[in-house]
JSON list of N, CA and C in Angstrom, two decimals:
[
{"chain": "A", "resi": 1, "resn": "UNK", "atom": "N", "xyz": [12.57, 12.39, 28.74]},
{"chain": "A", "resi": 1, "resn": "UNK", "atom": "CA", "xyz": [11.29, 12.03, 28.16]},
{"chain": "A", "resi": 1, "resn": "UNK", "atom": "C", "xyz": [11.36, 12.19, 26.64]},
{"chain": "A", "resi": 2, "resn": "UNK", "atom": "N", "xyz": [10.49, 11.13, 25.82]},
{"chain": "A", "resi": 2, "resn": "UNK", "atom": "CA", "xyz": [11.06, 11.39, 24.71]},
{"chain": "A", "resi": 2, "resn": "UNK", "atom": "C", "xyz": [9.51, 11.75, 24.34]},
{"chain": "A", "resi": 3, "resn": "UNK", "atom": "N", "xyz": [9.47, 12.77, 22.99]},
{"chain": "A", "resi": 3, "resn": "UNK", "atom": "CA", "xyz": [8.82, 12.98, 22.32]},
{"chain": "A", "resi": 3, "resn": "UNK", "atom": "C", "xyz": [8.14, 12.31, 21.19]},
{"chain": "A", "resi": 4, "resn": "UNK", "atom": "N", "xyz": [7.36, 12.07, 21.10]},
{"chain": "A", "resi": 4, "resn": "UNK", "atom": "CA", "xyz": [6.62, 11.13, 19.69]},
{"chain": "A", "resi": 4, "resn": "UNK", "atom": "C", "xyz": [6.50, 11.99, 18.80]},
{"chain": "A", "resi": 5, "resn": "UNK", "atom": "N", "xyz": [6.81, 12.33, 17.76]},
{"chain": "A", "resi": 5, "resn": "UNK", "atom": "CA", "xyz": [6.08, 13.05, 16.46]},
{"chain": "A", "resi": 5, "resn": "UNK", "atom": "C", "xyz": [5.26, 12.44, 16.06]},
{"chain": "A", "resi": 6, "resn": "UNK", "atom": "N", "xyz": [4.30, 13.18, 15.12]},
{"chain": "A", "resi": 6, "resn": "UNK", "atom": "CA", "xyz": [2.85, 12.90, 14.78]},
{"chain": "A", "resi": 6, "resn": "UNK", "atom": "C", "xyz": [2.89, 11.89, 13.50]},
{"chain": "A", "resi": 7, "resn": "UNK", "atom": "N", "xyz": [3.57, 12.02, 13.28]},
{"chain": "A", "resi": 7, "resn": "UNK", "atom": "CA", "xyz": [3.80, 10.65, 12.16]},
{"chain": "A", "resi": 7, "resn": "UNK", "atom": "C", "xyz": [4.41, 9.81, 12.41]},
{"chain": "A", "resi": 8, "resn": "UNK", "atom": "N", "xyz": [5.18, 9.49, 13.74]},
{"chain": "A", "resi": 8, "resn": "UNK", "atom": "CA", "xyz": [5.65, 7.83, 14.31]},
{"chain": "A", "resi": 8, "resn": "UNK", "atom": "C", "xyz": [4.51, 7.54, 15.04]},
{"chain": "A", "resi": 9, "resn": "UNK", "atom": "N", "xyz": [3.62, 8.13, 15.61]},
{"chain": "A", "resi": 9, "resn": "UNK", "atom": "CA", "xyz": [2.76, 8.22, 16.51]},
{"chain": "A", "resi": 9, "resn": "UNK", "atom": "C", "xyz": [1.35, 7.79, 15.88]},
{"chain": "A", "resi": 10, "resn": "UNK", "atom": "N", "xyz": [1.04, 8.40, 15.01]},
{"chain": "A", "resi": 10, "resn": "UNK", "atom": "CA", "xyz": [-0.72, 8.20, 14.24]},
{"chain": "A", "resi": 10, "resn": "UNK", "atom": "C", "xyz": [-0.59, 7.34, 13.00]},
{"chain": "A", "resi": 11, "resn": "UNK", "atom": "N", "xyz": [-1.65, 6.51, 13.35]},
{"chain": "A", "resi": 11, "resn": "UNK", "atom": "CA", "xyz": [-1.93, 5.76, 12.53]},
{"chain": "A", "resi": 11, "resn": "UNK", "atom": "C", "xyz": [-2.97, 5.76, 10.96]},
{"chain": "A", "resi": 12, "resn": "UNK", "atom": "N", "xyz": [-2.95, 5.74, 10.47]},
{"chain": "A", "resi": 12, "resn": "UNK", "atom": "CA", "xyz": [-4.01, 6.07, 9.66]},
{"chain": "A", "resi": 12, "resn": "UNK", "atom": "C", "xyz": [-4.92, 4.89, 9.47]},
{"chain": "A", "resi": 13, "resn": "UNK", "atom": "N", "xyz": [-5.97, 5.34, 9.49]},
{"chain": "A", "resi": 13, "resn": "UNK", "atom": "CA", "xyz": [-7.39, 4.64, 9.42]},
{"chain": "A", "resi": 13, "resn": "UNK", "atom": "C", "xyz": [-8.43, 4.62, 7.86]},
{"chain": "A", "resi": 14, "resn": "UNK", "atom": "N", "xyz": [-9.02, 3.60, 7.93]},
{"chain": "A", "resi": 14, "resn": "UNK", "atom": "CA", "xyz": [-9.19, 3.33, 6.39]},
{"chain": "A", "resi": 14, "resn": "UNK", "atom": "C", "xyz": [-10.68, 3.14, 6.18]},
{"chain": "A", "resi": 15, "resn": "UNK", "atom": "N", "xyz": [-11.78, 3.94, 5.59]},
{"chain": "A", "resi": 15, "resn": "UNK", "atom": "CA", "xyz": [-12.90, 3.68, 5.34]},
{"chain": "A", "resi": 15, "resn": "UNK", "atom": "C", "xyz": [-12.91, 2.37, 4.34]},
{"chain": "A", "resi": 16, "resn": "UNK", "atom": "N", "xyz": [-14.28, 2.03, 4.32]},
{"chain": "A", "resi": 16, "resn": "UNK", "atom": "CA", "xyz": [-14.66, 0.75, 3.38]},
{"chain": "A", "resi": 16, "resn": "UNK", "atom": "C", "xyz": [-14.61, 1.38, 2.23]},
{"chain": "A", "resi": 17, "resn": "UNK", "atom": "N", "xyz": [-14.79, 2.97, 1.87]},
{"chain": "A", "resi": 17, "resn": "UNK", "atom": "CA", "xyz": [-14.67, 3.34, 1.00]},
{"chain": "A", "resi": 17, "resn": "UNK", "atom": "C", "xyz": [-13.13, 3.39, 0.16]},
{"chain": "A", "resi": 18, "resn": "UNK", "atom": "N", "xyz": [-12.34, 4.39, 0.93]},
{"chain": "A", "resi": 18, "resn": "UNK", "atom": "CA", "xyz": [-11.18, 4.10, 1.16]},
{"chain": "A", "resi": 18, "resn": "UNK", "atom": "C", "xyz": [-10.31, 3.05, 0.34]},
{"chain": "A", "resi": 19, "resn": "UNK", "atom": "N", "xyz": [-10.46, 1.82, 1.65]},
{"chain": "A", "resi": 19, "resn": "UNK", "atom": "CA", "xyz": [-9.95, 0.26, 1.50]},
{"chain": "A", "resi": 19, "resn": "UNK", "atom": "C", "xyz": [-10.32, -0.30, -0.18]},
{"chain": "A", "resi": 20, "resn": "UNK", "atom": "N", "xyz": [-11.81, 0.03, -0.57]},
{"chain": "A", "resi": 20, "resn": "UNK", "atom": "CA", "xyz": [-12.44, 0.05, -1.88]},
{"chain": "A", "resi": 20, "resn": "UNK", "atom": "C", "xyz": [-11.57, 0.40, -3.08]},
{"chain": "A", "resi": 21, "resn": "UNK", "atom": "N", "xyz": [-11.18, 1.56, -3.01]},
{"chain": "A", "resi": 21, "resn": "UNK", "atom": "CA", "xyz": [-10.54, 2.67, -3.63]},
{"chain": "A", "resi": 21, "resn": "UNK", "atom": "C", "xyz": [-9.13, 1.87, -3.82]},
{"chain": "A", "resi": 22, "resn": "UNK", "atom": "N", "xyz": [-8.39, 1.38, -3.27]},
{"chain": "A", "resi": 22, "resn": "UNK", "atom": "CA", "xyz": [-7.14, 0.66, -3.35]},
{"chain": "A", "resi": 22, "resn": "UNK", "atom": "C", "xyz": [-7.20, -0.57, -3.75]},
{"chain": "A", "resi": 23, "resn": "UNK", "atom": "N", "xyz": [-8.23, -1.10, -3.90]},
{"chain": "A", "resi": 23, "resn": "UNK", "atom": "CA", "xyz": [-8.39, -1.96, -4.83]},
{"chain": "A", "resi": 23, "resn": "UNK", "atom": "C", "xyz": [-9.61, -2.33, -6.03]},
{"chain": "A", "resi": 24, "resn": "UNK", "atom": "N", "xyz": [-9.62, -1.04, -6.01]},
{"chain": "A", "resi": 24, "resn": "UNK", "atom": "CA", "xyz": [-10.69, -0.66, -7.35]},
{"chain": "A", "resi": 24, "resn": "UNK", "atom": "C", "xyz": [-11.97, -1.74, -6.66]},
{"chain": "A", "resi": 25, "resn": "UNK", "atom": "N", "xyz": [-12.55, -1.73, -5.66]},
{"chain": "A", "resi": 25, "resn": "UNK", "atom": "CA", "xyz": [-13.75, -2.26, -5.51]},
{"chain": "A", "resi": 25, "resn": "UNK", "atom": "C", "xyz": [-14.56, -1.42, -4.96]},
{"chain": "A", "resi": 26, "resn": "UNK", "atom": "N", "xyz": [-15.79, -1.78, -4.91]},
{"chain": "A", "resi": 26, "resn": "UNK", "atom": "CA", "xyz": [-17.19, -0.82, -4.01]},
{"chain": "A", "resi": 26, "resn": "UNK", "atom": "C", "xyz": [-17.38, -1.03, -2.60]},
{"chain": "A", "resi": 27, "resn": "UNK", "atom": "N", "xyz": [-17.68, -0.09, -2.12]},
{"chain": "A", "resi": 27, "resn": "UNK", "atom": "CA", "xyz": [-17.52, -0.45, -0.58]},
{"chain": "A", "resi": 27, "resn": "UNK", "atom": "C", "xyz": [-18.28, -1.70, -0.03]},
{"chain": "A", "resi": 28, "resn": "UNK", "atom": "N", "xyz": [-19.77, -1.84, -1.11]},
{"chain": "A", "resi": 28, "resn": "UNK", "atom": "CA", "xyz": [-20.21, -2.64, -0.86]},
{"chain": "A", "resi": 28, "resn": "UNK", "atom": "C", "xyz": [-19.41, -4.44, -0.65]},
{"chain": "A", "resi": 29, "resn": "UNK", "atom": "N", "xyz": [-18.39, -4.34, -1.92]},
{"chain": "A", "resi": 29, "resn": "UNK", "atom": "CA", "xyz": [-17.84, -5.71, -1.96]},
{"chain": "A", "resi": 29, "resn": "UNK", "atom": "C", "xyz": [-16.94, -5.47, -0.99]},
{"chain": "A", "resi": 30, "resn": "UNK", "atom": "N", "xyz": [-16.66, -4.34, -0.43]},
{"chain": "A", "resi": 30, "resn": "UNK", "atom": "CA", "xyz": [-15.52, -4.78, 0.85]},
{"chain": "A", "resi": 30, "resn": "UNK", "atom": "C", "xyz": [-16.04, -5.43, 1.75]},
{"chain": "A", "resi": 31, "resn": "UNK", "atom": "N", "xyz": [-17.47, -4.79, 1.98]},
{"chain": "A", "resi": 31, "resn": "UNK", "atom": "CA", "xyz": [-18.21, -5.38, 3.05]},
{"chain": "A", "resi": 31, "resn": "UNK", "atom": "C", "xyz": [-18.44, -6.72, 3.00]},
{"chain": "A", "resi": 32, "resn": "UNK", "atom": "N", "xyz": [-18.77, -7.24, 1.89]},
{"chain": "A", "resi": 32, "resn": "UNK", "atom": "CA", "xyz": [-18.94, -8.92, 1.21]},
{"chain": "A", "resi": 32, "resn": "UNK", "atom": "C", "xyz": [-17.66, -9.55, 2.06]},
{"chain": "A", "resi": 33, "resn": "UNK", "atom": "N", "xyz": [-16.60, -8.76, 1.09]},
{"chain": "A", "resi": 33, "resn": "UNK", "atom": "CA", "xyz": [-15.47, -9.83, 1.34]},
{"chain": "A", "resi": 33, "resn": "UNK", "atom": "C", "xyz": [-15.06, -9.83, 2.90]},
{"chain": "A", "resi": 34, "resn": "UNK", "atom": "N", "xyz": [-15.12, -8.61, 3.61]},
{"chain": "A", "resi": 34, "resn": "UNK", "atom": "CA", "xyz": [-14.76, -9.06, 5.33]},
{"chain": "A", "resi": 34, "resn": "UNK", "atom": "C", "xyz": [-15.88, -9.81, 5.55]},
{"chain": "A", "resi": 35, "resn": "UNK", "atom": "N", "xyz": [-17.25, -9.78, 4.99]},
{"chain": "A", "resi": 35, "resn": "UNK", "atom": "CA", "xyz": [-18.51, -10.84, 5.85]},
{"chain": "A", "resi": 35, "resn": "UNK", "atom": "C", "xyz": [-17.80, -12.66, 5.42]},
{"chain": "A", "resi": 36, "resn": "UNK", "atom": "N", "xyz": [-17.01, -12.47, 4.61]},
{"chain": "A", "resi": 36, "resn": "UNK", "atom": "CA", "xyz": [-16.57, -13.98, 4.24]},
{"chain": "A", "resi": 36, "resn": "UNK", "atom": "C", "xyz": [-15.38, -13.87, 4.75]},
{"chain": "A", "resi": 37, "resn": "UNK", "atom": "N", "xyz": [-14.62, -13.03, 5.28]},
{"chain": "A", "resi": 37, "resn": "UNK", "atom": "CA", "xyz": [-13.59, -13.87, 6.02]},
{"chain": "A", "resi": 37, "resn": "UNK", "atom": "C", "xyz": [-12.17, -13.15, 4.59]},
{"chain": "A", "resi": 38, "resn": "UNK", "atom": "N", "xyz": [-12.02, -12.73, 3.60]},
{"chain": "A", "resi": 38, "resn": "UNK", "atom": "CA", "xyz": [-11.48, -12.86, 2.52]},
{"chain": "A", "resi": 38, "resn": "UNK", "atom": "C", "xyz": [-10.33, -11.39, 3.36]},
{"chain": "A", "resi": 39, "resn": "UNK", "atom": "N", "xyz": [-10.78, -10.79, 3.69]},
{"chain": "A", "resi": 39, "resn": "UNK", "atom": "CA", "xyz": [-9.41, -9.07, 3.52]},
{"chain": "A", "resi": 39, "resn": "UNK", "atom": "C", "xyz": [-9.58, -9.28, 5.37]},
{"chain": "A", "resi": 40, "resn": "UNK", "atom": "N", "xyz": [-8.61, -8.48, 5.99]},
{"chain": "A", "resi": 40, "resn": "UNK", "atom": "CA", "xyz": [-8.14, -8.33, 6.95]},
{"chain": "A", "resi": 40, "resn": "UNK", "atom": "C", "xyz": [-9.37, -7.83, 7.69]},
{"chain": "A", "resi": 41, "resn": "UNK", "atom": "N", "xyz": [-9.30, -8.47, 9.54]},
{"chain": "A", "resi": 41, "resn": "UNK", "atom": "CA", "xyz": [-10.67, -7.93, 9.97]},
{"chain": "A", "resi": 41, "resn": "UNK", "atom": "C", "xyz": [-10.79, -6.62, 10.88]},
{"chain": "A", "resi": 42, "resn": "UNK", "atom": "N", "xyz": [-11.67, -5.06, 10.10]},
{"chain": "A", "resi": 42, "resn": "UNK", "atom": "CA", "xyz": [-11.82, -4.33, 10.83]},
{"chain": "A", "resi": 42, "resn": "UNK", "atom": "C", "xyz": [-11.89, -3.88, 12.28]},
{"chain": "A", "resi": 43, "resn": "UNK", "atom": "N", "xyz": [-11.39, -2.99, 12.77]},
{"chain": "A", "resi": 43, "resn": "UNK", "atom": "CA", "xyz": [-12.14, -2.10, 14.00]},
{"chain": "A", "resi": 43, "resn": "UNK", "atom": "C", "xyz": [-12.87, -1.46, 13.88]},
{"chain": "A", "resi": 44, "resn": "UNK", "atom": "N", "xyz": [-13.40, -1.80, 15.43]},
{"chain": "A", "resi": 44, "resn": "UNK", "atom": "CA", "xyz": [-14.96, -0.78, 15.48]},
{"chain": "A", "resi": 44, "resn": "UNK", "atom": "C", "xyz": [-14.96, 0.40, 16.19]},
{"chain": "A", "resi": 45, "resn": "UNK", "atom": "N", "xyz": [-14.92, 1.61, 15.76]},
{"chain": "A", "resi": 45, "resn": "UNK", "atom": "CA", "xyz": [-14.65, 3.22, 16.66]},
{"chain": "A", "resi": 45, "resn": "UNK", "atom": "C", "xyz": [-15.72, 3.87, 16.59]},
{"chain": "A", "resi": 46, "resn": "UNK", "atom": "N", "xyz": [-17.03, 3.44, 17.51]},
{"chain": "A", "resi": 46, "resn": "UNK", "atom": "CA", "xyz": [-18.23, 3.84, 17.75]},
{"chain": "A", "resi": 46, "resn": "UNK", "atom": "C", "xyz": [-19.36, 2.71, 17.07]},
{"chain": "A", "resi": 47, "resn": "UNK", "atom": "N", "xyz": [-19.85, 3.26, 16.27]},
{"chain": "A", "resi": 47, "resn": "UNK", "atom": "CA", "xyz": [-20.74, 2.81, 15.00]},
{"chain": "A", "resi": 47, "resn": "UNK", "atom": "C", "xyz": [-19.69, 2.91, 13.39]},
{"chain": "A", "resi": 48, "resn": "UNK", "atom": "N", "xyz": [-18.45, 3.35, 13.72]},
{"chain": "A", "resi": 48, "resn": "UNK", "atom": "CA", "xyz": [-17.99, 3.12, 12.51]},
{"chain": "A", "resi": 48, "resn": "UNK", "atom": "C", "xyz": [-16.76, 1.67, 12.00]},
{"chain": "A", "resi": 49, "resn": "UNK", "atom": "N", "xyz": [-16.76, 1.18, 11.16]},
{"chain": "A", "resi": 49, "resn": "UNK", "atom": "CA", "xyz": [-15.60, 0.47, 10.79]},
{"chain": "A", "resi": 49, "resn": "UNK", "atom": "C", "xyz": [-14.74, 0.93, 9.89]},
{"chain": "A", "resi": 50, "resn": "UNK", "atom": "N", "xyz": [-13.18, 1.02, 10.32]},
{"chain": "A", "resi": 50, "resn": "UNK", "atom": "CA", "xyz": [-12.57, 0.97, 9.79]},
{"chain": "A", "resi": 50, "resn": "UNK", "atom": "C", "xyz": [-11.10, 0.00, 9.40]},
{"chain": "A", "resi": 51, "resn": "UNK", "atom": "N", "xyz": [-9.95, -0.04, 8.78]},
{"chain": "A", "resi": 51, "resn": "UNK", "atom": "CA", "xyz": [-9.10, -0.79, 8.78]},
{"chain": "A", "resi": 51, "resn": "UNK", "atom": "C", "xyz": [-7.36, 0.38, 8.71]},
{"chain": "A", "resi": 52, "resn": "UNK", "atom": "N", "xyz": [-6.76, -0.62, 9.76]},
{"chain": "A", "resi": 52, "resn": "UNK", "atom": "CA", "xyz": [-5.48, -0.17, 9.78]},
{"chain": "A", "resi": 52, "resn": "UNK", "atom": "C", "xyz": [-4.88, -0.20, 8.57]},
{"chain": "A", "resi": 53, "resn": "UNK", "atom": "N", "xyz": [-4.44, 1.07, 7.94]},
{"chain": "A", "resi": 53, "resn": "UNK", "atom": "CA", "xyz": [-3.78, 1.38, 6.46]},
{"chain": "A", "resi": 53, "resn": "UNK", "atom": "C", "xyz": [-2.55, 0.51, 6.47]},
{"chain": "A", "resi": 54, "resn": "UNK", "atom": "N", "xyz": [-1.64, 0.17, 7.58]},
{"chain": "A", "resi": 54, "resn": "UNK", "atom": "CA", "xyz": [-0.01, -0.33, 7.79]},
{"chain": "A", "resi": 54, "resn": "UNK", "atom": "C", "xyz": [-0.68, -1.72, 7.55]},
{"chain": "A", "resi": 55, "resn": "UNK", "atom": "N", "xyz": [-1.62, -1.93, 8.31]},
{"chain": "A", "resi": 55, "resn": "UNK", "atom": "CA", "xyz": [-2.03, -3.44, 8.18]},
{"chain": "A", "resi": 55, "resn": "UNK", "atom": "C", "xyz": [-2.46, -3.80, 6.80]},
{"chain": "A", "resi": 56, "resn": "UNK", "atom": "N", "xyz": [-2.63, -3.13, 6.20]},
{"chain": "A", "resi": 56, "resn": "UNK", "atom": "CA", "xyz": [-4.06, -3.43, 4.87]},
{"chain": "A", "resi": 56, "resn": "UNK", "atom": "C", "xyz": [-2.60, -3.20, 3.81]},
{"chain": "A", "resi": 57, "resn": "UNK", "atom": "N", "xyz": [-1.84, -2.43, 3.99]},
{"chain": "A", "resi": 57, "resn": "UNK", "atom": "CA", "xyz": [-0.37, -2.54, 3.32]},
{"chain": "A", "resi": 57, "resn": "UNK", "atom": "C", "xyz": [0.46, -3.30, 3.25]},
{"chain": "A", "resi": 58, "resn": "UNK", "atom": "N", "xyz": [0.41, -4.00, 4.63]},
{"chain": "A", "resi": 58, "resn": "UNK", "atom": "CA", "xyz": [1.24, -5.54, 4.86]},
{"chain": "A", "resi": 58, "resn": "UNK", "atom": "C", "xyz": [0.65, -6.94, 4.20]},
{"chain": "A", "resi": 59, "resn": "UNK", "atom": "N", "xyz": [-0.71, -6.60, 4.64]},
{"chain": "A", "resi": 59, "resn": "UNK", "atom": "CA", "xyz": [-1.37, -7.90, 4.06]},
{"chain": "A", "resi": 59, "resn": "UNK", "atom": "C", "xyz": [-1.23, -7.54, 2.32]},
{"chain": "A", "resi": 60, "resn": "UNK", "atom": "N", "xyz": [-1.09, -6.84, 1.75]},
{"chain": "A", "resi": 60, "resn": "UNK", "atom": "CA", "xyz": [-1.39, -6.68, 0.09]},
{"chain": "A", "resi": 60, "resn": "UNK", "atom": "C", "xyz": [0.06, -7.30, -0.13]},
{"chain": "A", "resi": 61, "resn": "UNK", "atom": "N", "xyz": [1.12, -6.66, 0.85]},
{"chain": "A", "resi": 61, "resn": "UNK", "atom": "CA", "xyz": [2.87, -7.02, 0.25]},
{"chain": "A", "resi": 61, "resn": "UNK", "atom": "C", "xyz": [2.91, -8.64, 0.39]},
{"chain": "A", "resi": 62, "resn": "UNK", "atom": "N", "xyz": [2.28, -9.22, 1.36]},
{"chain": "A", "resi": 62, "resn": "UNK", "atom": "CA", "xyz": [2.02, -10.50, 1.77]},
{"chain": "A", "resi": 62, "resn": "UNK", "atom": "C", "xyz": [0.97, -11.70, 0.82]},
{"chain": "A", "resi": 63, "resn": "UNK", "atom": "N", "xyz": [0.66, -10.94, -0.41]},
{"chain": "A", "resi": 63, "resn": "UNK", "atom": "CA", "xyz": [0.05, -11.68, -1.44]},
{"chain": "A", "resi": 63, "resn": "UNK", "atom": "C", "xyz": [-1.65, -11.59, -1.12]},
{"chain": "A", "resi": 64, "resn": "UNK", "atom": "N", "xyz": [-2.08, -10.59, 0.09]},
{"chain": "A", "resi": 64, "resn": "UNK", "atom": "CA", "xyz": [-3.05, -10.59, 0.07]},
{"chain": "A", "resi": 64, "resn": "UNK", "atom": "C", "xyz": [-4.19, -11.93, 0.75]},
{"chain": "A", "resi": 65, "resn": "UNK", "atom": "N", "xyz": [-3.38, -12.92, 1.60]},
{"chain": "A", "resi": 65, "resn": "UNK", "atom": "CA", "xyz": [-4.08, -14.24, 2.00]},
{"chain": "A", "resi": 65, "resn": "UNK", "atom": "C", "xyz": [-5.67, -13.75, 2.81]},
{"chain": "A", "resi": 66, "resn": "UNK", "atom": "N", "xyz": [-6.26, -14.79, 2.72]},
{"chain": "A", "resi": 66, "resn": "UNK", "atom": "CA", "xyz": [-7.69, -14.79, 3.37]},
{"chain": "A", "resi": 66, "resn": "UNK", "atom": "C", "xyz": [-7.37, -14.55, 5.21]},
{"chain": "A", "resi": 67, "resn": "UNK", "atom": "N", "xyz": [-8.39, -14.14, 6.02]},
{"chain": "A", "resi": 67, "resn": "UNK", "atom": "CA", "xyz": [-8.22, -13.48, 7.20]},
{"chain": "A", "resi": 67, "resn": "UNK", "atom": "C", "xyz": [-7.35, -14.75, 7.99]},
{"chain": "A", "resi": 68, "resn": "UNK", "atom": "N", "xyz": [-7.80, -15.65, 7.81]},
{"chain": "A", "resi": 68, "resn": "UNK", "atom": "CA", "xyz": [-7.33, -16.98, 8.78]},
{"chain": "A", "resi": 68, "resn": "UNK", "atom": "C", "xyz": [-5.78, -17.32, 8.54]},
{"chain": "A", "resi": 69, "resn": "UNK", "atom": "N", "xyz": [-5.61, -16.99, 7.16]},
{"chain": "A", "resi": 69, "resn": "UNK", "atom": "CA", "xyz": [-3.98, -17.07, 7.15]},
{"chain": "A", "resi": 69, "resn": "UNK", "atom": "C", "xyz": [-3.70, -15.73, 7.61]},
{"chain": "A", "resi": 70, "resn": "UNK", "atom": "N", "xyz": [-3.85, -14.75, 7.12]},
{"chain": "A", "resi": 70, "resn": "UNK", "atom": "CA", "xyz": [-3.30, -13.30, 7.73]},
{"chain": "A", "resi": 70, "resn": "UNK", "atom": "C", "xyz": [-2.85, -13.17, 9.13]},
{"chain": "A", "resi": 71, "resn": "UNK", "atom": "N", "xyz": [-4.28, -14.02, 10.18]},
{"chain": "A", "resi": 71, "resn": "UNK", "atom": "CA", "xyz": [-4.19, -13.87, 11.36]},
{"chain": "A", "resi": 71, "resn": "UNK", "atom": "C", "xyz": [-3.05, -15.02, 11.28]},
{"chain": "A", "resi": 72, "resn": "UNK", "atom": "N", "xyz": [-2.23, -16.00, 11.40]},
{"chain": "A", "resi": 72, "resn": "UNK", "atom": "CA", "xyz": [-1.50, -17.13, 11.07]},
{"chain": "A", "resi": 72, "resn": "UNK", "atom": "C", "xyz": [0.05, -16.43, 11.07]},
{"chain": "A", "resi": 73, "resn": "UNK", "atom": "N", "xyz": [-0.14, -15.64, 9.58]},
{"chain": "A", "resi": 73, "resn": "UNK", "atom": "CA", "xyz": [1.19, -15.21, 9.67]},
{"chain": "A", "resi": 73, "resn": "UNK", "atom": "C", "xyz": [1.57, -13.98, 10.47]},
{"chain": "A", "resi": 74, "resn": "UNK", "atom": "N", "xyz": [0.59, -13.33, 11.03]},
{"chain": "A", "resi": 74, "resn": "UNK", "atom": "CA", "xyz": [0.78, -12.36, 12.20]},
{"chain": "A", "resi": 74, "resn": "UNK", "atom": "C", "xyz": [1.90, -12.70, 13.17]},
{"chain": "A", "resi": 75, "resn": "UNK", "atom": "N", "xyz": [0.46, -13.85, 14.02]},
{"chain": "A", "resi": 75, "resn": "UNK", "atom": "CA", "xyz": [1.45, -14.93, 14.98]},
{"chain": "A", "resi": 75, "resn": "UNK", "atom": "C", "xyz": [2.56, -14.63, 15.03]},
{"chain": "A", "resi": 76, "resn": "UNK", "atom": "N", "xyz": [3.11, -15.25, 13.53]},
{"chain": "A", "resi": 76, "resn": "UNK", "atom": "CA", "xyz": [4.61, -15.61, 13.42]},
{"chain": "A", "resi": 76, "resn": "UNK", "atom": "C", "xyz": [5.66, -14.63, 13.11]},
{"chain": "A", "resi": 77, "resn": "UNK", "atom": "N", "xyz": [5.02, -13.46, 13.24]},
{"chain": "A", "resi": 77, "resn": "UNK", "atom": "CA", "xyz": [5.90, -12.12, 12.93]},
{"chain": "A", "resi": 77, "resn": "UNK", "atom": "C", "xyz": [6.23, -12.19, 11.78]},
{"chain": "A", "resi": 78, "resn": "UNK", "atom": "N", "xyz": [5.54, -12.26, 10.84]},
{"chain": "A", "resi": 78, "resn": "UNK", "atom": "CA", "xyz": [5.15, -12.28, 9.12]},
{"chain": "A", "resi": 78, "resn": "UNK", "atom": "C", "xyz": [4.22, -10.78, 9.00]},
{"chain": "A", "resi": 79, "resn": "UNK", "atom": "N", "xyz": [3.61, -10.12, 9.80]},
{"chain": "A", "resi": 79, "resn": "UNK", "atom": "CA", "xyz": [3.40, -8.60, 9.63]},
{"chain": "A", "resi": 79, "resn": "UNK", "atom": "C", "xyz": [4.29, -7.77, 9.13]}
]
């Protein structure tokens, strides 16, 4: 049986604040830009949203495309 350590294992999770913070915006315009489709699209863990940090890291190395390409180059194992 193999063991997972806690850092191959956990993911880190990203407030709007957070997500904000890494690109010098307000949480408010994060919220803008996922309501348009523009940054990668959140999960929902209760009443809260947040965004996968690995994901929100890939999409920035990836030039940052709007959700519809993001989801596109996923597909294609471009993550």
């Amino acid at each position: 049986m193999v063991k997972n350590t806690e850092s191959n294992n956990k993911s880190q999770l990203l407030s709007a604040k957070t997500f904000g913070q890494m690109l010098a915006l307000s949480k408010r315009q994060i919220f803008r830009l996922n309501s348009c489709g523009k940054i990668p699209a959140p999960i929902r863990i209760g009443g809260s949203v947040r965004w996968i940090e690995q994901e929100i890291t890939n999409w920035l190395a990836a030039g940052a495309p709007d959700r519809k390409t993001w989801e596109a180059l996923k597909q294609q194992g471009g993550e």
